[in-house]
Amino acid sequence: MTDANPTIAPSGIERLKKRSEFLACAQAPFFAKGAVVVQARHRDDDDPRVRVGFTATKRIGGAVERNRAKRRMREAARLILPEHGQPGFDYVIIARGGTIRRPWDRLLDDVKTALIRLAADRAAPQL
């Protein structure tokens, strides 16, 4: 029997869609790397899925540029999050000025590095 819910991706990655979810991530730890900023919030629930949202402000450019930046970030997340996303976390990936012009391999590296750094910071003992 298959899951008929279309909002849940088969890989266990779901999209953030509500403003309140984005605002909760805004209070969470973040890491800026190259053309993106990644915010990571641990949800205190038993849901092991990874959830991700994308945003690009008007500082990026007009609607065409913002949409292009979000498409690039969505594809980068689709490739990187299954391996580097932590279960039970919400991520928000925010476009920065160079997201559209950034070479693809460097954009992937930016997202990957940010996810690894956020996971390492969470695992480090707090003094």
PDB file of C-alpha atoms in Angstrom:
ATOM      1  CA  MET A   1       0.000   0.000   0.000  1.00  0.00           C
ATOM      2  CA  THR A   2       1.416   3.403  -0.950  1.00  0.00           C
ATOM      3  CA  ASP A   3       0.983   6.723   0.757  1.00  0.00           C
ATOM      4  CA  ALA A   4      -1.479   8.828  -1.225  1.00  0.00           C
ATOM      5  CA  ASN A   5      -0.527  12.129   0.417  1.00  0.00           C
ATOM      6  CA  PRO A   6       0.936  14.287  -2.394  1.00  0.00           C
ATOM      7  CA  THR A   7       2.592  16.819  -0.053  1.00  0.00           C
ATOM      8  CA  ILE A   8       5.047  14.292   1.321  1.00  0.00           C
ATOM      9  CA  ALA A   9       7.960  13.477  -0.929  1.00  0.00           C
ATOM     10  CA  PRO A  10       8.988   9.831  -1.171  1.00  0.00           C
ATOM     11  CA  SER A  11      12.426  10.719   0.197  1.00  0.00           C
ATOM     12  CA  GLY A  12      10.935  11.936   3.502  1.00  0.00           C
ATOM     13  CA  ILE A  13      11.450  15.606   2.658  1.00  0.00           C
ATOM     14  CA  GLU A  14       8.475  17.917   2.965  1.00  0.00           C
ATOM     15  CA  ARG A  15       8.055  21.605   2.097  1.00  0.00           C
ATOM     16  CA  LEU A  16       7.461  24.377   4.613  1.00  0.00           C
ATOM     17  CA  LYS A  17       4.521  26.465   3.474  1.00  0.00           C
ATOM     18  CA  LYS A  18       3.118  28.367   6.446  1.00  0.00           C
ATOM     19  CA  ARG A  19       4.493  31.728   7.518  1.00  0.00           C
ATOM     20  CA  SER A  20       4.628  30.573  11.143  1.00  0.00           C
ATOM     21  CA  GLU A  21       7.004  27.748  10.159  1.00  0.00           C
ATOM     22  CA  PHE A  22       9.321  30.218   8.434  1.00  0.00           C
ATOM     23  CA  LEU A  23       9.197  32.565  11.445  1.00  0.00           C
ATOM     24  CA  ALA A  24      10.080  29.715  13.809  1.00  0.00           C
ATOM     25  CA  CYS A  25      13.156  28.957  11.701  1.00  0.00           C
ATOM     26  CA  ALA A  26      14.121  32.623  11.727  1.00  0.00           C
ATOM     27  CA  GLN A  27      14.804  32.288  15.469  1.00  0.00           C
ATOM     28  CA  ALA A  28      16.985  29.206  14.945  1.00  0.00           C
ATOM     29  CA  PRO A  29      20.744  28.939  14.351  1.00  0.00           C
ATOM     30  CA  PHE A  30      21.882  29.844  10.847  1.00  0.00           C
ATOM     31  CA  PHE A  31      24.988  29.702   8.714  1.00  0.00           C
ATOM     32  CA  ALA A  32      25.743  31.927   5.727  1.00  0.00           C
ATOM     33  CA  LYS A  33      27.959  30.482   3.027  1.00  0.00           C
ATOM     34  CA  GLY A  34      28.535  32.040  -0.370  1.00  0.00           C
ATOM     35  CA  ALA A  35      25.236  32.558  -2.136  1.00  0.00           C
ATOM     36  CA  VAL A  36      22.892  31.140   0.533  1.00  0.00           C
ATOM     37  CA  VAL A  37      21.933  31.374   4.179  1.00  0.00           C
ATOM     38  CA  VAL A  38      20.631  28.179   5.790  1.00  0.00           C
ATOM     39  CA  GLN A  39      18.562  28.260   8.978  1.00  0.00           C
ATOM     40  CA  ALA A  40      18.059  24.993  10.880  1.00  0.00           C
ATOM     41  CA  ARG A  41      15.477  24.404  13.601  1.00  0.00           C
ATOM     42  CA  HIS A  42      15.085  21.162  15.489  1.00  0.00           C
ATOM     43  CA  ARG A  43      11.438  20.258  15.890  1.00  0.00           C
ATOM     44  CA  ASP A  44      10.568  18.682  19.203  1.00  0.00           C
ATOM     45  CA  ASP A  45       8.245  16.073  17.762  1.00  0.00           C
ATOM     46  CA  ASP A  46       8.526  12.437  16.735  1.00  0.00           C
ATOM     47  CA  ASP A  47       8.302  13.175  13.005  1.00  0.00           C
ATOM     48  CA  PRO A  48      11.582  12.060  11.379  1.00  0.00           C
ATOM     49  CA  ARG A  49      10.951  13.915   8.120  1.00  0.00           C
ATOM     50  CA  VAL A  50      13.117  16.772   6.979  1.00  0.00           C
ATOM     51  CA  ARG A  51      11.162  19.883   6.039  1.00  0.00           C
ATOM     52  CA  VAL A  52      12.542  22.689   3.914  1.00  0.00           C
ATOM     53  CA  GLY A  53      11.408  26.119   2.775  1.00  0.00           C
ATOM     54  CA  PHE A  54      12.897  28.635   0.364  1.00  0.00           C
ATOM     55  CA  THR A  55      12.857  32.395   0.278  1.00  0.00           C
ATOM     56  CA  ALA A  56      14.275  35.174  -1.848  1.00  0.00           C
ATOM     57  CA  THR A  57      13.675  38.829  -1.024  1.00  0.00           C
ATOM     58  CA  LYS A  58      13.207  41.713  -3.424  1.00  0.00           C
ATOM     59  CA  ARG A  59      16.866  42.577  -2.928  1.00  0.00           C
ATOM     60  CA  ILE A  60      17.631  39.617  -5.208  1.00  0.00           C
ATOM     61  CA  GLY A  61      15.804  41.280  -8.078  1.00  0.00           C
ATOM     62  CA  GLY A  62      12.461  41.168  -9.807  1.00  0.00           C
ATOM     63  CA  ALA A  63      10.059  38.245  -9.792  1.00  0.00           C
ATOM     64  CA  VAL A  64      11.914  36.459 -12.592  1.00  0.00           C
ATOM     65  CA  GLU A  65      15.228  36.578 -10.711  1.00  0.00           C
ATOM     66  CA  ARG A  66      13.641  35.559  -7.404  1.00  0.00           C
ATOM     67  CA  ASN A  67      11.898  32.607  -9.027  1.00  0.00           C
ATOM     68  CA  ARG A  68      15.110  31.533 -10.755  1.00  0.00           C
ATOM     69  CA  ALA A  69      16.992  31.721  -7.442  1.00  0.00           C
ATOM     70  CA  LYS A  70      14.320  29.636  -5.694  1.00  0.00           C
ATOM     71  CA  ARG A  71      14.334  27.031  -8.485  1.00  0.00           C
ATOM     72  CA  ARG A  72      18.105  26.676  -8.132  1.00  0.00           C
ATOM     73  CA  MET A  73      17.843  26.365  -4.347  1.00  0.00           C
ATOM     74  CA  ARG A  74      15.044  23.775  -4.621  1.00  0.00           C
ATOM     75  CA  GLU A  75      17.147  21.617  -6.920  1.00  0.00           C
ATOM     76  CA  ALA A  76      20.206  21.984  -4.684  1.00  0.00           C
ATOM     77  CA  ALA A  77      18.132  20.960  -1.654  1.00  0.00           C
ATOM     78  CA  ARG A  78      16.688  17.999  -3.548  1.00  0.00           C
ATOM     79  CA  LEU A  79      20.207  16.747  -4.223  1.00  0.00           C
ATOM     80  CA  ILE A  80      21.879  17.591  -0.900  1.00  0.00           C
ATOM     81  CA  LEU A  81      19.246  17.222   1.852  1.00  0.00           C
ATOM     82  CA  PRO A  82      18.700  13.447   1.610  1.00  0.00           C
ATOM     83  CA  GLU A  83      22.342  12.911   2.539  1.00  0.00           C
ATOM     84  CA  HIS A  84      23.095  15.884   4.805  1.00  0.00           C
ATOM     85  CA  GLY A  85      19.727  16.869   6.284  1.00  0.00           C
ATOM     86  CA  GLN A  86      19.060  15.714   9.825  1.00  0.00           C
ATOM     87  CA  PRO A  87      15.784  13.947  10.650  1.00  0.00           C
ATOM     88  CA  GLY A  88      13.363  16.058  12.633  1.00  0.00           C
ATOM     89  CA  PHE A  89      14.747  19.378  11.390  1.00  0.00           C
ATOM     90  CA  ASP A  90      13.188  22.279   9.527  1.00  0.00           C
ATOM     91  CA  TYR A  91      15.483  24.143   7.149  1.00  0.00           C
ATOM     92  CA  VAL A  92      14.966  27.480   5.442  1.00  0.00           C
ATOM     93  CA  ILE A  93      17.315  28.287   2.581  1.00  0.00           C
ATOM     94  CA  ILE A  94      17.546  31.993   1.824  1.00  0.00           C
ATOM     95  CA  ALA A  95      18.924  33.336  -1.454  1.00  0.00           C
ATOM     96  CA  ARG A  96      21.664  35.934  -1.325  1.00  0.00           C
ATOM     97  CA  GLY A  97      22.812  38.321  -4.026  1.00  0.00           C
ATOM     98  CA  GLY A  98      24.897  35.859  -6.039  1.00  0.00           C
ATOM     99  CA  THR A  99      22.516  32.890  -6.034  1.00  0.00           C
ATOM    100  CA  ILE A 100      21.536  33.282  -9.684  1.00  0.00           C
ATOM    101  CA  ARG A 101      25.061  33.796 -11.040  1.00  0.00           C
ATOM    102  CA  ARG A 102      26.844  31.318  -8.764  1.00  0.00           C
ATOM    103  CA  PRO A 103      28.309  28.352 -10.654  1.00  0.00           C
ATOM    104  CA  TRP A 104      26.187  25.261  -9.999  1.00  0.00           C
ATOM    105  CA  ASP A 105      28.898  23.192  -8.295  1.00  0.00           C
ATOM    106  CA  ARG A 106      29.748  26.097  -5.977  1.00  0.00           C
ATOM    107  CA  LEU A 107      26.070  26.589  -5.090  1.00  0.00           C
ATOM    108  CA  LEU A 108      25.809  22.890  -4.202  1.00  0.00           C
ATOM    109  CA  ASP A 109      28.963  23.232  -2.106  1.00  0.00           C
ATOM    110  CA  ASP A 110      27.518  26.282  -0.307  1.00  0.00           C
ATOM    111  CA  VAL A 111      24.367  24.397   0.700  1.00  0.00           C
ATOM    112  CA  LYS A 112      26.309  21.270   1.687  1.00  0.00           C
ATOM    113  CA  THR A 113      28.851  23.219   3.751  1.00  0.00           C
ATOM    114  CA  ALA A 114      26.125  25.147   5.565  1.00  0.00           C
ATOM    115  CA  LEU A 115      24.249  21.938   6.454  1.00  0.00           C
ATOM    116  CA  ILE A 116      27.418  20.236   7.687  1.00  0.00           C
ATOM    117  CA  ARG A 117      28.410  23.268   9.755  1.00  0.00           C
ATOM    118  CA  LEU A 118      24.967  23.564  11.351  1.00  0.00           C
ATOM    119  CA  ALA A 119      25.023  19.856  12.253  1.00  0.00           C
ATOM    120  CA  ALA A 120      28.529  20.181  13.717  1.00  0.00           C
ATOM    121  CA  ASP A 121      27.560  23.236  15.765  1.00  0.00           C
ATOM    122  CA  ARG A 122      24.553  21.371  17.157  1.00  0.00           C
ATOM    123  CA  ALA A 123      26.673  18.353  18.068  1.00  0.00           C
ATOM    124  CA  ALA A 124      29.358  20.442  19.789  1.00  0.00           C
ATOM    125  CA  PRO A 125      29.060  20.590  23.591  1.00  0.00           C
ATOM    126  CA  GLN A 126      27.739  23.909  24.881  1.00  0.00           C
ATOM    127  CA  LEU A 127      29.787  25.596  27.610  1.00  0.00           C
TER     128      LEU A 127
END
